[in-house]
């Protein structure tokens, strides 16, 4: 018993002395060094003393928790005693002690036992921490129960006290108007009811809807729950007064409900007012931008979006059948008689309505997007052809690897611009490609003309297989078929599909043609899940030829992207185990991975089966299956599994694939990837280091992320050649569309690329990567960027598949062209109701122009600079030339003396000879500058700085020798002594330097004046961008739509009211009565005027000659 134990009187009352001592113990002076006196009261038998002690301990627990910890068992026993009246107070004190001991589970258990004494309104570290632990526990239990419900298993009941704490936290968020924080808690804890409460209770419902939709796509890891969230959003969207049709249609798109989108489009068109039509077109553009051909085709097949044809006169049975079809399509009320049907159709759909519907269908077919993108890329092409010329002249012409890389880099540089000027000017150089290099070179034409589907056959007509007896090279013909697929990639065309199928049937004996036809067919029918095409490709796969079978397997994967069909999966798995060709096994493994695209949990059985396979190639495919199934989800389970494979698998290929796949899974949170792969980038295994670089490049493309740069920089000087290649390519991806004005790192990297390319001692693989990186950085005339997501934030199937196949360049160079699938224009294009581009629409960029400007094009070297950079002249050659000149001059002197001229005449003759020598020097100098600069245009120029002196032509050396000999002969004529010659040359140099100094001084003075003028005119802090314009990802936050430009009120207003700052924007015309200035119309008028000849003058025909 305690020394302060109360002494009880016979009546049971507490004596006054112990009470006095207890009061003294409780009323300890402020700043007392110990709580032992208070703790001793816990051992008293009287509950009043214990309660008083607990109350005092609750006040001082943060100071004396280390002393109270010795009495934890006593305090817990009080909490567990049902007879103790203040159990909740004992639980609270014990919880706080466990909190300080960092035993958070016990602290939470006791805090829940404290009931309402655990006051969430009190802001303290203890409350915040225990609440966080409580929410984590609640989320864990709710998630577990949600998964159990999906699997139809029994759920575990959740503690009522825990439910109460979370409920109070929700109430606190509502009181504090912390709607986004509350929404985040609701999403993590799977509370659909609270999700709806926080959105509808917010002051900004449209903003909360957008926030919830984007968060659901990036944070929610369960596909099933994500779909439930989207269903809730659909309910809220449809119940609001001003419906956000773009957000609603995106929800329906993710839920794969094309009929609902068709209803939205039909309703908007039927409203018959300009804003509604513009919104319908805007929704259609957004759906097409998501790159799902199957969804778009379902929309086009929908009866709601088809123009009804008037019923033709027919017998009575046919007339009765017509209304049945109309009823099935949910269209107009069924007509009673054939005569009434056309009249009803006419009432429903006028000519103007038919025109609007036709325009909408054109957008959904993808043709409008293609044409507008082509127009933008053609108009804004900023490719630097001098850079390509420098690369071409820096390489060994006999090295096919670097030659092939240059052709591919050119294709990426001009992707979608339809400009192949460089290839036309270098046809002889291009013809050096042989065999598969010729296949790739021909296929690069498809990259250049990507999207030009109208003229694909005419562009490739020279290379496509001909029906006659004379056949061209199978490599160029196969490459042309592949090129046709790239041009039509992700844009289904029935005619092109039929043509490629015909070529596939007719090429049974030519593997190369089969290879090209299969790849082309896969690209044209991408993500259509076409059973007929699958069967045709399967027959080619079963021929068991390595080259054709590999392409057929890739094509099957392309056609079946995201389908997850059991039949396809079982047949591909079976054949992968049967065949002996590694190429075919790899193709089947990648095809299986492509079928799992965004299947998430549904793909787990296949992924698990492939991971347990003894064949490393199938395990390799399993890694990419994880990458594509969980792309853009950042799911922890997928990341943990890939990290485990990256350090445990015995195959370097599998480990490499696992690390690369991290870039796919985390592409929605690229800023977190450098921290995940940091240790992997320092691995002893070069394959893992290479993969870490590529993962960073894929996920952080175009972001110029500093942390990613810090990891890639040391890898660029790695000891292994392919690691350096991967680092250079990744760095090129990282700095895509990054202006030199935004960071100096871009300029430094560009300089290092040129240095690597021109370094003849560098490995071919590294130079290959550097050339490719140059093409990637300037893709599409510096107007395309690599992005996993569409403008509306939806994961693009083409981008994920393109990156996946581009990563297979490790095995097969022609797959580098698949990178074109990844590229998307950084374009902001304003469109009128007629889908025309108005000239007088502009936006404001509230940032310095240099931050987002195009890089400056390289300049050809000036003549003066080239004259200074003369090649070395041997002294013996100079002496020989000088001696020869001396003899010639002596013979001239003898001729002069033979005419009996006096000494003055001889002197004058000598002067004339010396003058001639001076002219020779100047002429020779001019010849040097002309030879070093054969062309003044950007295309034909040659930068001698990047070409070694020994590589220059023999003519250059002769010119330099003539110049040196002429200078030496002039010096020898002045004096026969070597010393005198040296002095003379020095004096001449000195005079030249003086003249040069004078010129340089004038130039410097001019530069100084220019600097002063530049300083006086500072760079503006904003700029006006005219339609159509390039808008980079980092620039979007600075874009605004001003009400007036240059003092004039803006004529056009975007229909989305500032929500979208990139992509296609439908514009509302505020002054429809005025004439519009449109781009294409003006040009067509000019062309028509040029083509139309003037009528001849009146004349009379006569037979007289």
mmCIF file of N, CA and C in Angstrom, residues 904-941:
data_model
loop_
_atom_site.group_PDB
_atom_site.id
_atom_site.type_symbol
_atom_site.label_atom_id
_atom_site.label_comp_id
_atom_site.label_asym_id
_atom_site.label_seq_id
_atom_site.Cartn_x
_atom_site.Cartn_y
_atom_site.Cartn_z
ATOM 1 N N UNK A 904 64.771 51.283 -114.021
ATOM 2 C CA UNK A 904 63.460 51.719 -113.510
ATOM 3 C C UNK A 904 62.347 50.855 -114.069
ATOM 4 N N UNK A 905 62.526 50.538 -115.375
ATOM 5 C CA UNK A 905 61.517 49.658 -115.977
ATOM 6 C C UNK A 905 61.515 48.286 -115.308
ATOM 7 N N UNK A 906 62.787 47.820 -114.980
ATOM 8 C CA UNK A 906 62.869 46.519 -114.313
ATOM 9 C C UNK A 906 62.170 46.570 -112.939
ATOM 10 N N UNK A 907 62.409 47.682 -112.246
ATOM 11 C CA UNK A 907 61.766 47.817 -110.937
ATOM 12 C C UNK A 907 60.251 47.813 -111.058
ATOM 13 N N UNK A 908 59.793 48.549 -112.085
ATOM 14 C CA UNK A 908 58.340 48.566 -112.283
ATOM 15 C C UNK A 908 57.818 47.181 -112.634
ATOM 16 N N UNK A 909 58.663 46.440 -113.424
ATOM 17 C CA UNK A 909 58.250 45.082 -113.767
ATOM 18 C C UNK A 909 58.169 44.205 -112.520
ATOM 19 N N UNK A 910 59.135 44.409 -111.618
ATOM 20 C CA UNK A 910 59.123 43.644 -110.356
ATOM 21 C C UNK A 910 57.876 43.970 -109.542
ATOM 22 N N UNK A 911 57.548 45.279 -109.539
ATOM 23 C CA UNK A 911 56.333 45.679 -108.805
ATOM 24 C C UNK A 911 55.088 45.005 -109.375
ATOM 25 N N UNK A 912 55.069 44.950 -110.724
ATOM 26 C CA UNK A 912 53.912 44.318 -111.379
ATOM 27 C C UNK A 912 53.820 42.860 -110.980
ATOM 28 N N UNK A 913 54.999 42.159 -110.974
ATOM 29 C CA UNK A 913 55.008 40.744 -110.619
ATOM 30 C C UNK A 913 54.537 40.526 -109.186
ATOM 31 N N UNK A 914 55.049 41.402 -108.291
ATOM 32 C CA UNK A 914 54.639 41.264 -106.889
ATOM 33 C C UNK A 914 53.142 41.522 -106.725
ATOM 34 N N UNK A 915 52.650 42.489 -107.520
ATOM 35 C CA UNK A 915 51.205 42.761 -107.467
ATOM 36 C C UNK A 915 50.415 41.549 -107.915
ATOM 37 N N UNK A 916 50.942 40.896 -108.965
ATOM 38 C CA UNK A 916 50.266 39.679 -109.418
ATOM 39 C C UNK A 916 50.268 38.613 -108.336
ATOM 40 N N UNK A 917 51.398 38.518 -107.628
ATOM 41 C CA UNK A 917 51.467 37.556 -106.525
ATOM 42 C C UNK A 917 50.448 37.868 -105.467
ATOM 43 N N UNK A 918 50.275 39.155 -105.134
ATOM 44 C CA UNK A 918 49.263 39.542 -104.141
ATOM 45 C C UNK A 918 47.862 39.164 -104.583
ATOM 46 N N UNK A 919 47.592 39.382 -105.880
ATOM 47 C CA UNK A 919 46.282 39.011 -106.390
ATOM 48 C C UNK A 919 46.058 37.510 -106.257
ATOM 49 N N UNK A 920 47.130 36.762 -106.498
ATOM 50 C CA UNK A 920 47.001 35.311 -106.385
ATOM 51 C C UNK A 920 46.608 34.910 -104.978
ATOM 52 N N UNK A 921 47.232 35.621 -104.001
ATOM 53 C CA UNK A 921 46.906 35.303 -102.606
ATOM 54 C C UNK A 921 45.437 35.575 -102.333
ATOM 55 N N UNK A 922 44.968 36.751 -102.756
ATOM 56 C CA UNK A 922 43.576 37.107 -102.469
ATOM 57 C C UNK A 922 42.621 36.170 -103.181
ATOM 58 N N UNK A 923 42.941 35.813 -104.424
ATOM 59 C CA UNK A 923 42.081 34.886 -105.153
ATOM 60 C C UNK A 923 42.054 33.538 -104.466
ATOM 61 N N UNK A 924 43.238 33.107 -104.040
ATOM 62 C CA UNK A 924 43.295 31.818 -103.353
ATOM 63 C C UNK A 924 42.476 31.845 -102.077
ATOM 64 N N UNK A 925 42.570 32.955 -101.356
ATOM 65 C CA UNK A 925 41.786 33.079 -100.124
ATOM 66 C C UNK A 925 40.305 32.991 -100.399
ATOM 67 N N UNK A 926 39.877 33.639 -101.493
ATOM 68 C CA UNK A 926 38.459 33.563 -101.854
ATOM 69 C C UNK A 926 38.063 32.133 -102.186
ATOM 70 N N UNK A 927 38.955 31.433 -102.864
ATOM 71 C CA UNK A 927 38.667 30.054 -103.237
ATOM 72 C C UNK A 927 38.471 29.184 -102.007
ATOM 73 N N UNK A 928 39.258 29.451 -100.941
ATOM 74 C CA UNK A 928 39.118 28.671 -99.716
ATOM 75 C C UNK A 928 37.723 28.829 -99.143
ATOM 76 N N UNK A 929 37.254 30.078 -99.018
ATOM 77 C CA UNK A 929 35.948 30.310 -98.401
ATOM 78 C C UNK A 929 34.821 29.729 -99.237
ATOM 79 N N UNK A 930 34.939 29.775 -100.544
ATOM 80 C CA UNK A 930 33.894 29.217 -101.392
ATOM 81 C C UNK A 930 33.863 27.706 -101.282
ATOM 82 N N UNK A 931 35.052 27.093 -101.255
ATOM 83 C CA UNK A 931 35.104 25.638 -101.181
ATOM 84 C C UNK A 931 34.565 25.127 -99.858
ATOM 85 N N UNK A 932 34.816 25.897 -98.799
ATOM 86 C CA UNK A 932 34.354 25.462 -97.487
ATOM 87 C C UNK A 932 32.862 25.678 -97.306
ATOM 88 N N UNK A 933 32.281 26.536 -98.120
ATOM 89 C CA UNK A 933 30.841 26.791 -98.040
ATOM 90 C C UNK A 933 30.212 26.571 -99.404
ATOM 91 N N UNK A 934 30.016 25.307 -99.791
ATOM 92 C CA UNK A 934 29.491 25.054 -101.143
ATOM 93 C C UNK A 934 28.078 25.574 -101.346
ATOM 94 N N UNK A 935 27.277 25.705 -100.278
ATOM 95 C CA UNK A 935 25.907 26.191 -100.432
ATOM 96 C C UNK A 935 25.567 27.181 -99.348
ATOM 97 N N UNK A 936 24.747 28.145 -99.669
ATOM 98 C CA UNK A 936 24.364 29.132 -98.655
ATOM 99 C C UNK A 936 23.032 28.804 -98.016
ATOM 100 N N UNK A 937 22.317 27.838 -98.571
ATOM 101 C CA UNK A 937 21.030 27.486 -97.971
ATOM 102 C C UNK A 937 21.265 26.580 -96.776
ATOM 103 N N UNK A 938 20.229 26.471 -95.952
ATOM 104 C CA UNK A 938 20.351 25.659 -94.745
ATOM 105 C C UNK A 938 20.558 24.199 -95.099
ATOM 106 N N UNK A 939 19.914 23.742 -96.167
ATOM 107 C CA UNK A 939 19.978 22.328 -96.500
ATOM 108 C C UNK A 939 21.354 21.942 -97.005
ATOM 109 N N UNK A 940 21.954 22.763 -97.823
ATOM 110 C CA UNK A 940 23.193 22.374 -98.473
ATOM 111 C C UNK A 940 24.446 22.756 -97.738
ATOM 112 N N UNK A 941 24.369 23.416 -96.610
ATOM 113 C CA UNK A 941 25.546 23.916 -95.925
ATOM 114 C C UNK A 941 26.277 22.808 -95.208
#
